[in-house]
Amino acid sequence: MTRFPRLAAKSEIEEGVALAPRFDAQGLVTCVTTDAASGDLLMVAHMNEEALAKTIETGEAWYWSRSRQALWHKGDTSGQIQSVVEMRVDCDQDAIWLKVNVAGDGGFCHTGRRSCFYRVQPTGDGPRLRPLLMAEDAGGGT
Amino acid sequence: MTRFPRLAAKSEIEEGVALAPRFDAQGLVTCVTTDAASGDLLMVAHMNEEALAKTIETGEAWYWSRSRQALWHKGDTSGQIQSVVEMRVDCDQDAIWLKVNVAGDGGFCHTGRRSCFYRVQPTGDGPRLRPLLMAEDAGGGT
């Protein structure tokens, strides 16, 4: 398995060309996954060192499931495999951005929607969510 | 300050209309911020209960700075205030998505770039980053 270097110098972390993820106390970095075609935000998940290494090696998205405490090859059971079109890392290397194409029926969220972000919270109001209509769901659903 | 309900039932968390964020052990939820116009991913940050409440109340983005352990009104010193165009929450309510317009010079990252995600990690390769050319930087920079 690919092992990533640990860098101490801020300049190397921010400006260097070595991928040196800053895993948190749980050994995780945050991963933001967007649809490569539409740009829509699909999900936010986490990766441990092995998930990140497997994603780079295979070109498919692997995560660490915090609820199941297990490595998670997204789409293994649903067929909704995520092919990585581009991977980026942020300035302080504690977050990953995946732009993906989704196989299978194109679905994404375990609730059946195309994106996990299907409810809007208006600002200036109390905490009252507005669920998106199906047609507003990112990508229009399937 | 707005206080958010704590919900136990998965059905209420996933399908309800109450914003009931599932703060982690550090009292934080992840926040993904994108440019409302271009859709580009700008940053990944965190919010505690107060930051989330202030964002809703003011319509401007407030975060919790983990490095400074302080409430953080983005743009207070730089002028790069983020006006929230839309806020969404994900299925299990542990992540927030802000679509924002950025004031000031439109900059975003503390390194001076428009997005924090300015380096690409190729898949199938070793851990070697490719910095984006300035013209590829999300939004083209300023």
Coordinates of C-alpha atoms in Angstrom, one line a residue:
Chain A
M1 CA 0.0 0.0 0.0
T2 CA 1.1 3.5 -0.8
R3 CA 2.3 5.3 2.3
F4 CA 2.2 9.0 2.4
P5 CA 5.0 11.2 3.8
R6 CA 4.4 13.3 6.9
L7 CA 5.6 16.9 6.4
A8 CA 6.1 19.4 9.1
A9 CA 6.9 22.6 7.2
K10 CA 3.9 24.6 6.3
S11 CA 5.6 25.7 3.1
E12 CA 6.0 22.1 1.9
I13 CA 2.4 21.2 2.9
E14 CA 0.9 24.2 1.1
E15 CA 3.2 24.6 -1.9
G16 CA 5.0 21.3 -2.3
V17 CA 4.3 18.5 -4.8
A18 CA 4.2 15.7 -2.3
L19 CA 0.8 14.4 -1.3
A20 CA 1.2 14.4 2.5
P21 CA -2.3 14.2 3.9
R22 CA -2.8 15.5 7.5
F23 CA -5.0 12.8 8.9
D24 CA -6.9 13.7 12.1
A25 CA -6.8 12.0 15.5
Q26 CA -9.0 9.3 14.0
G27 CA -6.7 8.8 11.1
L28 CA -9.1 10.4 8.6
V29 CA -9.3 13.2 6.1
T30 CA -12.5 14.7 4.8
C31 CA -13.5 13.9 1.2
V32 CA -15.9 16.0 -0.9
T33 CA -17.3 14.3 -3.9
T34 CA -18.8 16.2 -6.8
D35 CA -20.4 15.1 -10.1
A36 CA -17.7 15.6 -12.8
A37 CA -20.3 16.5 -15.4
S38 CA -22.7 18.8 -13.5
G39 CA -20.4 20.0 -10.8
D40 CA -23.1 19.2 -8.2
L41 CA -22.0 18.3 -4.6
L42 CA -22.9 14.7 -4.1
M43 CA -21.6 13.7 -0.7
V44 CA -19.1 14.4 2.0
A45 CA -17.3 11.4 3.4
H46 CA -14.0 10.4 5.0
M47 CA -10.9 8.5 4.0
N48 CA -8.2 6.8 6.0
E49 CA -4.8 6.2 4.6
E50 CA -5.8 2.9 3.0
A51 CA -8.9 4.3 1.4
L52 CA -6.9 7.2 -0.1
A53 CA -4.2 4.9 -1.4
K54 CA -6.7 2.5 -3.0
T55 CA -8.5 5.5 -4.6
I56 CA -5.3 6.7 -6.2
E57 CA -4.2 3.2 -7.2
T58 CA -7.6 2.1 -8.7
G59 CA -9.1 5.3 -9.9
E60 CA -12.3 4.4 -8.1
A61 CA -13.5 6.0 -4.9
W62 CA -12.9 4.2 -1.6
Y63 CA -13.9 5.7 1.7
W64 CA -13.8 4.8 5.4
S65 CA -17.2 4.2 6.8
R66 CA -17.3 5.7 10.3
S67 CA -20.6 4.1 11.2
R68 CA -19.4 0.6 10.1
Q69 CA -15.7 1.2 10.9
A70 CA -14.8 -0.5 7.7
L71 CA -13.2 0.2 4.3
W72 CA -15.9 1.1 1.8
H73 CA -15.7 0.7 -1.9
K74 CA -18.6 2.9 -2.9
G75 CA -20.9 1.0 -5.3
D76 CA -19.7 -2.4 -4.5
T77 CA -23.2 -3.5 -3.6
S78 CA -25.3 -0.9 -5.5
G79 CA -23.3 -0.8 -8.7
Q80 CA -22.9 2.9 -8.2
I81 CA -19.1 2.8 -8.6
Q82 CA -17.5 6.2 -8.7
S83 CA -14.8 6.6 -11.4
V84 CA -12.4 9.4 -10.4
V85 CA -12.1 12.0 -13.2
E86 CA -9.9 14.3 -11.1
M87 CA -8.6 14.3 -7.5
R88 CA -7.4 17.5 -5.7
V89 CA -6.1 18.3 -2.3
D90 CA -6.5 21.5 -0.4
C91 CA -4.0 24.0 0.9
D92 CA -3.4 22.4 4.3
Q93 CA -3.9 18.8 3.0
D94 CA -6.7 17.8 5.3
A95 CA -9.4 17.6 2.7
I96 CA -9.7 15.8 -0.7
W97 CA -11.9 16.7 -3.6
L98 CA -13.0 14.0 -6.0
K99 CA -14.8 14.7 -9.3
V100 CA -16.4 11.5 -10.3
N101 CA -18.6 9.8 -12.9
V102 CA -21.2 7.5 -11.2
A103 CA -21.9 4.1 -12.8
G104 CA -25.1 2.0 -12.4
D105 CA -28.3 4.0 -12.2
G106 CA -26.4 7.2 -11.3
G107 CA -27.9 7.3 -7.9
F108 CA -25.8 8.3 -5.0
C109 CA -27.5 8.8 -1.6
H110 CA -28.6 5.8 0.4
T111 CA -32.1 7.5 0.5
G112 CA -32.4 7.0 -3.3
R113 CA -31.7 10.6 -4.2
R114 CA -29.0 11.7 -6.6
S115 CA -27.4 13.9 -4.0
C116 CA -27.2 13.7 -0.2
F117 CA -27.9 17.4 0.0
Y118 CA -31.7 17.4 -0.8
R119 CA -32.9 19.9 1.9
V120 CA -32.5 23.7 1.9
Q121 CA -32.1 25.7 5.1
P122 CA -33.3 29.3 4.5
T123 CA -31.2 32.0 6.1
G124 CA -32.8 34.6 8.3
D125 CA -35.3 32.1 9.5
G126 CA -35.6 29.5 12.3
P127 CA -34.3 26.0 11.8
R128 CA -36.9 24.8 9.3
L129 CA -35.8 22.8 6.3
R130 CA -37.4 22.9 2.9
P131 CA -37.1 19.5 1.1
L132 CA -36.2 19.9 -2.5
L133 CA -38.8 18.8 -5.0
M134 CA -37.7 15.8 -7.0
A135 CA -37.1 17.9 -10.1
E136 CA -34.7 20.1 -8.0
D137 CA -32.7 17.2 -6.7
A138 CA -29.2 17.5 -8.1
G139 CA -29.2 15.9 -11.6
G140 CA -33.0 15.5 -11.6
G141 CA -32.9 12.0 -10.1
T142 CA -33.1 8.9 -12.2
Chain B
M1 CA -28.7 32.1 19.9
T2 CA -30.7 29.6 17.9
R3 CA -30.5 26.2 19.5
F4 CA -31.0 23.1 17.4
P5 CA -33.0 20.1 18.3
R6 CA -31.4 16.7 18.9
L7 CA -33.3 14.0 17.0
A8 CA -32.8 10.3 17.6
A9 CA -35.0 8.8 14.9
K10 CA -33.2 8.2 11.7
S11 CA -36.4 8.9 9.7
E12 CA -36.7 12.3 11.3
I13 CA -33.1 13.1 10.7
E14 CA -33.2 12.0 7.1
E15 CA -36.7 13.0 6.0
G16 CA -37.8 15.6 8.5
V17 CA -38.0 19.4 8.1
A18 CA -36.2 20.2 11.4
L19 CA -32.6 21.2 11.1
A20 CA -31.0 19.0 13.8
P21 CA -27.3 18.9 13.1
R22 CA -25.4 15.9 14.4
F23 CA -22.3 17.6 15.9
D24 CA -19.3 15.4 16.4
A25 CA -17.4 14.8 19.6
Q26 CA -15.7 18.2 19.2
G27 CA -19.1 19.9 18.7
L28 CA -18.5 20.4 14.9
V29 CA -20.1 19.7 11.6
T30 CA -18.3 19.8 8.3
C31 CA -19.1 22.7 6.0
V32 CA -18.5 22.6 2.2
T33 CA -18.5 26.0 0.5
T34 CA -18.9 26.4 -3.2
D35 CA -19.0 29.5 -5.4
A36 CA -22.7 30.2 -6.2
A37 CA -21.9 31.4 -9.7
S38 CA -19.3 28.9 -11.0
G39 CA -20.1 26.0 -8.7
D40 CA -16.4 25.6 -7.9
L41 CA -15.5 24.1 -4.6
L42 CA -13.8 26.8 -2.6
M43 CA -13.1 25.4 0.8
V44 CA -14.0 22.8 3.4
A45 CA -14.3 24.1 7.0
H46 CA -16.1 23.4 10.2
M47 CA -19.0 25.0 12.2
N48 CA -19.9 24.7 15.8
E49 CA -23.5 25.4 17.0
E50 CA -22.9 29.1 17.3
A51 CA -21.2 29.5 13.9
L52 CA -24.1 27.6 12.3
A53 CA -26.7 29.8 14.1
K54 CA -24.9 33.0 13.1
T55 CA -24.7 31.9 9.5
I56 CA -28.5 31.3 9.4
E57 CA -29.3 34.5 11.3
T58 CA -27.0 36.8 9.3
G59 CA -26.9 35.2 5.9
E60 CA -23.1 35.4 6.0
A61 CA -20.7 32.5 6.5
W62 CA -19.4 32.0 10.0
Y63 CA -17.1 29.0 10.9
W64 CA -15.2 27.6 13.8
S65 CA -11.5 27.8 13.3
R66 CA -10.0 24.6 14.7
S67 CA -6.4 26.0 14.6
R68 CA -7.3 29.2 16.4
Q69 CA -10.1 27.6 18.5
A70 CA -12.3 30.7 17.8
L71 CA -15.4 31.7 16.0
W72 CA -14.5 33.0 12.6
H73 CA -16.5 35.4 10.5
K74 CA -14.9 34.7 7.1
G75 CA -13.8 38.0 5.5
D76 CA -13.8 40.1 8.6
T77 CA -10.2 41.1 8.1
S78 CA -9.8 40.4 4.3
G79 CA -13.1 41.9 3.2
Q80 CA -13.8 38.5 1.5
I81 CA -17.2 38.2 3.2
Q82 CA -19.3 35.3 2.0
S83 CA -22.9 36.0 1.4
V84 CA -25.0 32.8 1.5
V85 CA -27.1 32.3 -1.6
E86 CA -28.3 28.8 -0.4
M87 CA -27.6 26.5 2.5
R88 CA -28.3 22.8 2.4
V89 CA -27.9 19.9 4.8
D90 CA -27.1 16.3 4.0
C91 CA -29.1 13.2 4.6
D92 CA -27.6 12.4 8.1
Q93 CA -27.2 16.0 9.0
D94 CA -23.5 16.0 9.8
A95 CA -22.5 18.2 6.8
I96 CA -23.6 21.6 5.6
W97 CA -23.3 23.0 2.0
L98 CA -23.0 26.7 1.5
K99 CA -23.3 28.3 -1.9
V100 CA -21.9 31.8 -1.6
N101 CA -21.0 35.0 -3.3
V102 CA -17.6 36.3 -2.2
A103 CA -17.1 40.1 -1.6
G104 CA -13.9 42.0 -1.7
D105 CA -11.4 40.9 -4.3
G106 CA -13.2 37.5 -4.6
G107 CA -10.2 35.7 -3.2
F108 CA -10.6 32.9 -0.9
C109 CA -7.7 30.8 0.2
H110 CA -5.2 32.3 2.6
T111 CA -2.5 31.4 0.0
G112 CA -4.0 34.1 -2.3
R113 CA -5.7 31.6 -4.7
R114 CA -9.3 31.6 -5.5
S115 CA -9.8 28.1 -4.3
C116 CA -8.0 26.1 -1.6
F117 CA -8.0 23.1 -4.0
Y118 CA -5.2 24.2 -6.3
R119 CA -3.3 20.9 -6.7
V120 CA -4.2 17.8 -8.6
Q121 CA -3.3 14.3 -7.5
P122 CA -3.2 12.0 -10.6
T123 CA -4.7 8.5 -10.0
G124 CA -2.7 5.4 -10.9
D125 CA 0.5 7.2 -9.9
G126 CA 2.5 7.7 -6.8
P127 CA 1.8 10.5 -4.4
R128 CA 3.0 13.3 -6.7
L129 CA 0.9 16.5 -6.9
R130 CA 0.5 18.7 -10.0
P131 CA 0.0 22.3 -9.0
L132 CA -2.6 24.0 -11.1
L133 CA -1.5 26.7 -13.5
M134 CA -2.9 30.1 -12.4
A135 CA -5.3 30.1 -15.3
E136 CA -6.7 26.7 -14.1
D137 CA -7.2 28.0 -10.6
A138 CA -11.0 28.0 -10.0
G139 CA -12.3 31.2 -11.3
G140 CA -9.1 32.2 -12.8
G141 CA -7.8 34.1 -9.8
T142 CA -7.9 37.9 -9.6

